[in-house]
Amino acid sequence: MKSNMGKTALLLVSSLALSLQATTNDDPCAVVASEFAKSQGADAIDANLAQSCLTAIPLHKDDALDTVAQLRLFLQFYSAQTYFAHPPTPQLELTAVDLNATLEAMEANITSGAYENNYAFDKAIHNLFGLYRDGHVVYESACYMPFMFENGHPIVSVANTSTEMPSIHHLEVFSDGFTVGEKVDKINGMDAKDYLMKMANEHPEPYWVDPDARYNQLLVGTSNGQTTKGLFAARSVYTEETLTLTYANGTSAELTWSASLRGSLDASSWDSTDSFYTNVCRRSKDEIEKVYADMQNTELTQNTMPSGLSIRDDSVKNKPRSELPASVAGLVRRGDAVPTPALQMVNGEIMLYVMNDQVGVLVINTFTPMNGGSEDGFVHEFSGNITAAIEHLSSKNIKRIVIDVSGNGGGFVRLGRDAVRQFFPGESTYFASNMRWNPALATMMLDGSDTNATYWDLGQYKKASDNSDFKDWNEFLGPVSRDGDYFTVIAVDDTVEVEAEDNEPLPPVYKGPQPFADEDIILLSSGMCGSTCAVFSEAFENHGVKTVTMGGRPLAKTMQTVGGIKGSQVLTFDDIAGWAWGLLGDKVTTFDYIPAVFTVNTFGTASVNLRNSWRKADQDRPIEFLYTPSMYRLMYTDEMVVNVTAKWEAAADAVWGDNQDFYDANSVSGYADRSGKDAGGGKFGRFKNLGHLIWSKVNGNDEL
């Protein structure tokens, strides 16, 4: 009799294979990996499918508790946390945050099992960081934000003229450009403008402290020189909310979301929910050891943490600025036709336009290399381009300049300060800061082996109170008790010492006359200007230049030129661990209050703001919490969306021409300029006349 054992065995093996395949196919993360593999990661997949992978990851309680413990150690360095306990500036519409209570609640929720999955836990952390509305205070877990979600419907806020109330429009995108499309009346049955204002205050991703800047971040715009789709259309946090747009023409559209991989994430790195957690959510032992290994060969400098040693180069120190390499090799010279740049850095960080025979436009997109540009020689190149731009306009006897910093997210602080000195030569500028005192900082400074090798070189700081030297670190550290917390002493830079010790010294700024009079300078912004851009803009506003802001909420209210990230230094979690290791060496492990390398994978975007910035004339709170409206405010028009020149012309016309701006801060009762003089107010208070008062009330001004 013929045996059936072989056939039976084959059937068993086949059944097992089918069972395993079914199990694999039931694993959401395995399905997501498979879908991305089909397109080799180039195409997007269904958003709900991608989201199902994230919500399938169970909560690992021990890891979660350890994450909260690590967060406590890193967040002790966050400089402004006390001011969020009771936000002091109502115009910013910030939510109060009790940091310790929030972290304690997280620990309780982990222990009790209140978090349904790891996604819910990561969401709680991300929402906490989002409440600070600070691009320096960021937490983007790879387990929570590995995908970019898009709906294909970017929107803009435009008006018929720059002085009218705007409406929301869909942006029609074509292969060769885009145009403003149909007006959007409602989003999910709510007035479109009301929906977006609510989103600006409730969604965790807008990271600007000012609500008008947050509103602009939802829309199509620019960020560090790159066109962005806006958070309404493209975001890293998927809310699973069905969005329906109702157009003014009576039609409607239900938006479909897709998901793509963020950054360098490779879908081949996981094939199941378990491997997604291990390989994507957490740093491996090898990755952590590599971070420590890199720390062994790191020089701790002011602006960066490069590997190896930096060799001081004095070769350019005594040269005229016109001989900096940027003015030759780093500059692309073109004709003067607008909108073709007259001068441009190779990667677009700086562009100069000649608008007419009276006005030039200097666009500063960022203070850091763009488009993968190298940091080698960048300081000299950037500074040289500022010099070349000023000289180019001077050679043509152009007396007025518009400096456009819209979407400038910052960069190297010294470049912002150097640019200020070039526009205001021979004058000292006030850059003051302090840090939150904490035991880790004190130990690093007092027990560290070589603090002069770090950003905390004591010789580079003076007391802001009297410009005298600190006698030692104890005097610098304080602590000073104020505002419900403890801080270091407010200090200003000793610019002579900083330049003397810098590895890339710059030639001295010429001592000649100021190239442009204060009244002939316009600082133009979308409110989305922060970090080094805030330092740069603060100095210009202190000089009383004309400030113009674009866009913002459709309300008859003022708007800030600088809408956020007003702290003066960002530190990633790895920066903190690296500096602790560099200063304390092996003994760092003996201090349980000093953080080690963070074990959560965050795409390198876990950070805090180290330093608060202070204004010389107003030190009752950091600059971040001082509301400083621009002098003029304009709305975007259809033409400005497709032709940036129209924006510059409108700003120039509002300040130097006959155009009436949308909302003039100089007419606001009680608004004071930097000299302390009352800049407005009259029979109708903040309003220009009775008609303006009625118009403002009708259009939603709730501050009458």
Short mmCIF file of N, CA, C and O in Angstrom, two decimals, residues 524-590:
data_model
loop_
_atom_site.label_atom_id
_atom_site.label_comp_id
_atom_site.label_asym_id
_atom_site.label_seq_id
_atom_site.Cartn_x
_atom_site.Cartn_y
_atom_site.Cartn_z
N LEU A 524 10.71 93.16 6.72
CA LEU A 524 9.48 92.51 6.26
C LEU A 524 9.45 91.07 6.73
O LEU A 524 10.43 90.34 6.58
N SER A 525 8.31 90.64 7.28
CA SER A 525 8.23 89.30 7.85
C SER A 525 6.82 88.75 7.73
O SER A 525 5.84 89.49 7.69
N SER A 526 6.74 87.43 7.70
CA SER A 526 5.44 86.74 7.78
C SER A 526 5.10 86.39 9.22
O SER A 526 4.14 85.67 9.47
N GLY A 527 5.91 86.89 10.16
CA GLY A 527 5.77 86.48 11.55
C GLY A 527 6.55 85.22 11.84
O GLY A 527 6.94 84.95 12.98
N MET A 528 6.81 84.43 10.79
CA MET A 528 7.56 83.18 10.96
C MET A 528 9.05 83.49 10.83
O MET A 528 9.71 83.20 9.83
N CYS A 529 9.55 84.12 11.86
CA CYS A 529 10.96 84.49 11.99
C CYS A 529 11.34 84.13 13.41
O CYS A 529 10.67 84.53 14.36
N GLY A 530 12.39 83.34 13.58
CA GLY A 530 12.72 82.91 14.93
C GLY A 530 14.18 82.58 15.11
O GLY A 530 14.96 82.53 14.16
N SER A 531 14.55 82.33 16.36
CA SER A 531 15.90 81.96 16.75
C SER A 531 16.86 83.09 16.36
O SER A 531 16.68 84.23 16.76
N THR A 532 17.88 82.80 15.55
CA THR A 532 18.82 83.85 15.15
C THR A 532 18.11 84.97 14.40
O THR A 532 18.48 86.14 14.51
N CYS A 533 17.07 84.63 13.64
CA CYS A 533 16.29 85.66 12.96
C CYS A 533 15.66 86.61 13.97
O CYS A 533 15.56 87.82 13.74
N ALA A 534 15.25 86.08 15.12
CA ALA A 534 14.68 86.92 16.17
C ALA A 534 15.74 87.84 16.76
O ALA A 534 15.48 89.02 17.04
N VAL A 535 16.94 87.32 16.96
CA VAL A 535 18.05 88.14 17.48
C VAL A 535 18.36 89.27 16.50
O VAL A 535 18.51 90.44 16.88
N PHE A 536 18.44 88.93 15.22
CA PHE A 536 18.69 89.89 14.16
C PHE A 536 17.59 90.96 14.12
O PHE A 536 17.86 92.17 14.12
N SER A 537 16.34 90.52 14.13
CA SER A 537 15.22 91.45 14.02
C SER A 537 15.08 92.32 15.25
O SER A 537 14.71 93.50 15.15
N GLU A 538 15.35 91.77 16.42
CA GLU A 538 15.27 92.54 17.65
C GLU A 538 16.19 93.75 17.58
O GLU A 538 15.81 94.87 17.98
N ALA A 539 17.39 93.57 17.07
CA ALA A 539 18.33 94.68 16.96
C ALA A 539 17.81 95.74 15.98
O ALA A 539 17.93 96.94 16.23
N PHE A 540 17.22 95.30 14.87
CA PHE A 540 16.69 96.25 13.89
C PHE A 540 15.51 97.01 14.48
O PHE A 540 15.38 98.23 14.29
N GLU A 541 14.63 96.31 15.20
CA GLU A 541 13.49 96.99 15.80
C GLU A 541 13.94 97.98 16.86
O GLU A 541 13.33 99.04 17.04
N ASN A 542 15.01 97.65 17.58
CA ASN A 542 15.54 98.58 18.57
C ASN A 542 16.01 99.88 17.93
O ASN A 542 16.00 100.94 18.57
N HIS A 543 16.43 99.81 16.67
CA HIS A 543 16.88 101.00 15.96
C HIS A 543 15.71 101.81 15.40
O HIS A 543 15.92 102.90 14.87
N GLY A 544 14.51 101.27 15.48
CA GLY A 544 13.35 102.02 15.00
C GLY A 544 13.12 101.93 13.51
O GLY A 544 12.46 102.81 12.93
N VAL A 545 13.63 100.88 12.85
CA VAL A 545 13.35 100.72 11.43
C VAL A 545 11.87 100.43 11.24
O VAL A 545 11.15 100.08 12.17
N LYS A 546 11.40 100.56 10.01
CA LYS A 546 10.00 100.30 9.71
C LYS A 546 9.77 98.79 9.64
O LYS A 546 10.51 98.08 8.95
N THR A 547 8.77 98.30 10.33
CA THR A 547 8.48 96.87 10.34
C THR A 547 7.12 96.61 9.71
O THR A 547 6.13 97.29 10.00
N VAL A 548 7.08 95.60 8.83
CA VAL A 548 5.86 95.25 8.11
C VAL A 548 5.66 93.75 8.21
O VAL A 548 6.59 92.97 7.98
N THR A 549 4.45 93.33 8.58
CA THR A 549 4.14 91.90 8.62
C THR A 549 3.09 91.57 7.57
O THR A 549 2.26 92.41 7.20
N MET A 550 3.11 90.30 7.13
CA MET A 550 2.22 89.84 6.08
C MET A 550 1.33 88.71 6.58
O MET A 550 1.79 87.80 7.28
N GLY A 551 0.06 88.75 6.21
CA GLY A 551 -0.84 87.64 6.48
C GLY A 551 -1.32 87.60 7.91
O GLY A 551 -1.61 88.62 8.53
N GLY A 552 -1.40 86.39 8.46
CA GLY A 552 -1.91 86.21 9.81
C GLY A 552 -3.41 85.98 9.82
O GLY A 552 -4.06 85.85 8.78
N ARG A 553 -3.98 85.94 11.01
CA ARG A 553 -5.40 85.67 11.16
C ARG A 553 -6.25 86.78 10.52
O ARG A 553 -5.83 87.94 10.51
N PRO A 554 -7.41 86.44 10.03
CA PRO A 554 -8.28 87.45 9.41
C PRO A 554 -9.02 88.26 10.47
O PRO A 554 -10.25 88.26 10.54
N LEU A 555 -8.26 88.93 11.30
CA LEU A 555 -8.81 89.76 12.36
C LEU A 555 -8.17 91.14 12.30
O LEU A 555 -7.01 91.28 11.93
N ALA A 556 -8.92 92.14 12.67
CA ALA A 556 -8.40 93.51 12.66
C ALA A 556 -7.59 93.75 13.92
O ALA A 556 -7.98 94.50 14.82
N LYS A 557 -6.45 93.09 13.99
CA LYS A 557 -5.57 93.20 15.15
C LYS A 557 -4.14 93.37 14.66
O LYS A 557 -3.82 93.14 13.50
N THR A 558 -3.29 93.76 15.58
CA THR A 558 -1.88 93.88 15.25
C THR A 558 -1.26 92.49 15.15
O THR A 558 -1.85 91.48 15.53
N MET A 559 -0.03 92.46 14.66
CA MET A 559 0.70 91.21 14.46
C MET A 559 2.17 91.47 14.71
O MET A 559 2.68 92.55 14.42
N GLN A 560 2.87 90.50 15.26
CA GLN A 560 4.28 90.68 15.58
C GLN A 560 5.18 90.40 14.37
O GLN A 560 4.92 89.50 13.58
N THR A 561 6.26 91.17 14.28
CA THR A 561 7.27 90.91 13.25
C THR A 561 7.93 89.56 13.49
O THR A 561 8.16 88.78 12.57
N VAL A 562 8.26 89.31 14.75
CA VAL A 562 8.89 88.05 15.14
C VAL A 562 7.86 87.23 15.90
O VAL A 562 7.47 87.58 17.01
N GLY A 563 7.42 86.14 15.29
CA GLY A 563 6.32 85.37 15.85
C GLY A 563 6.73 84.18 16.68
O GLY A 563 5.89 83.40 17.11
N GLY A 564 8.04 84.02 16.92
CA GLY A 564 8.39 82.88 17.76
C GLY A 564 9.85 82.54 17.79
O GLY A 564 10.67 83.14 17.10
N ILE A 565 10.16 81.54 18.59
CA ILE A 565 11.52 81.06 18.81
C ILE A 565 12.42 82.24 19.14
O ILE A 565 13.36 82.54 18.43
N LYS A 566 12.11 82.91 20.25
CA LYS A 566 12.88 84.09 20.63
C LYS A 566 13.97 83.77 21.65
O LYS A 566 14.67 84.67 22.10
N GLY A 567 14.08 82.51 22.04
CA GLY A 567 15.22 82.11 22.85
C GLY A 567 16.47 82.14 22.00
O GLY A 567 16.41 82.06 20.77
N SER A 568 17.63 82.24 22.64
CA SER A 568 18.85 82.50 21.87
C SER A 568 19.74 81.29 21.66
O SER A 568 20.82 81.42 21.09
N GLN A 569 19.34 80.10 22.12
CA GLN A 569 20.16 78.92 21.81
C GLN A 569 19.35 77.64 21.97
O GLN A 569 18.69 77.43 22.98
N VAL A 570 19.43 76.79 20.95
CA VAL A 570 18.79 75.48 21.01
C VAL A 570 19.84 74.44 21.35
O VAL A 570 20.98 74.51 20.89
N LEU A 571 19.46 73.48 22.18
CA LEU A 571 20.33 72.34 22.49
C LEU A 571 19.55 71.06 22.24
O LEU A 571 18.47 70.86 22.80
N THR A 572 20.07 70.18 21.40
CA THR A 572 19.45 68.87 21.26
C THR A 572 19.79 68.04 22.49
O THR A 572 20.73 68.35 23.24
N PHE A 573 19.04 66.98 22.69
CA PHE A 573 19.33 66.10 23.82
C PHE A 573 20.74 65.53 23.71
O PHE A 573 21.44 65.36 24.71
N ASP A 574 21.17 65.22 22.48
CA ASP A 574 22.53 64.71 22.30
C ASP A 574 23.58 65.77 22.59
O ASP A 574 24.68 65.46 23.05
N ASP A 575 23.26 67.05 22.30
CA ASP A 575 24.18 68.13 22.66
C ASP A 575 24.41 68.14 24.17
O ASP A 575 25.55 68.25 24.65
N ILE A 576 23.31 68.04 24.92
CA ILE A 576 23.42 68.09 26.38
C ILE A 576 24.25 66.92 26.90
O ILE A 576 25.18 67.10 27.70
N ALA A 577 23.92 65.71 26.43
CA ALA A 577 24.68 64.54 26.87
C ALA A 577 26.14 64.64 26.44
O ALA A 577 27.05 64.27 27.18
N GLY A 578 26.36 65.18 25.23
CA GLY A 578 27.72 65.31 24.72
C GLY A 578 28.54 66.30 25.50
O GLY A 578 29.71 66.06 25.82
N TRP A 579 27.95 67.44 25.84
CA TRP A 579 28.68 68.44 26.61
C TRP A 579 28.96 67.94 28.03
O TRP A 579 30.02 68.20 28.59
N ALA A 580 28.01 67.22 28.60
CA ALA A 580 28.24 66.66 29.94
C ALA A 580 29.41 65.67 29.89
O ALA A 580 30.29 65.68 30.77
N TRP A 581 29.41 64.83 28.87
CA TRP A 581 30.49 63.85 28.73
C TRP A 581 31.82 64.55 28.47
O TRP A 581 32.86 64.19 29.04
N GLY A 582 31.80 65.57 27.62
CA GLY A 582 33.03 66.28 27.31
C GLY A 582 33.63 67.00 28.50
O GLY A 582 34.85 67.10 28.64
N LEU A 583 32.77 67.51 29.38
CA LEU A 583 33.25 68.26 30.54
C LEU A 583 33.62 67.35 31.71
O LEU A 583 34.57 67.63 32.45
N LEU A 584 32.86 66.28 31.91
CA LEU A 584 33.02 65.47 33.11
C LEU A 584 33.68 64.12 32.85
O LEU A 584 34.11 63.45 33.80
N GLY A 585 33.75 63.71 31.59
CA GLY A 585 34.37 62.43 31.29
C GLY A 585 33.64 61.26 31.93
O GLY A 585 32.41 61.29 32.11
N ASP A 586 34.38 60.24 32.32
CA ASP A 586 33.78 59.03 32.87
C ASP A 586 33.00 59.28 34.16
O ASP A 586 32.06 58.54 34.48
N LYS A 587 33.36 60.32 34.89
CA LYS A 587 32.67 60.55 36.17
C LYS A 587 31.24 61.06 35.98
O LYS A 587 30.50 61.19 36.95
N VAL A 588 30.85 61.33 34.71
CA VAL A 588 29.49 61.77 34.46
C VAL A 588 28.48 60.74 34.95
O VAL A 588 27.37 61.08 35.37
N THR A 589 28.87 59.46 34.94
CA THR A 589 27.95 58.40 35.35
C THR A 589 27.71 58.37 36.85
O THR A 589 26.80 57.68 37.32
N THR A 590 28.50 59.12 37.61
CA THR A 590 28.31 59.14 39.07
C THR A 590 27.23 60.13 39.50
O THR A 590 26.87 60.17 40.67
#
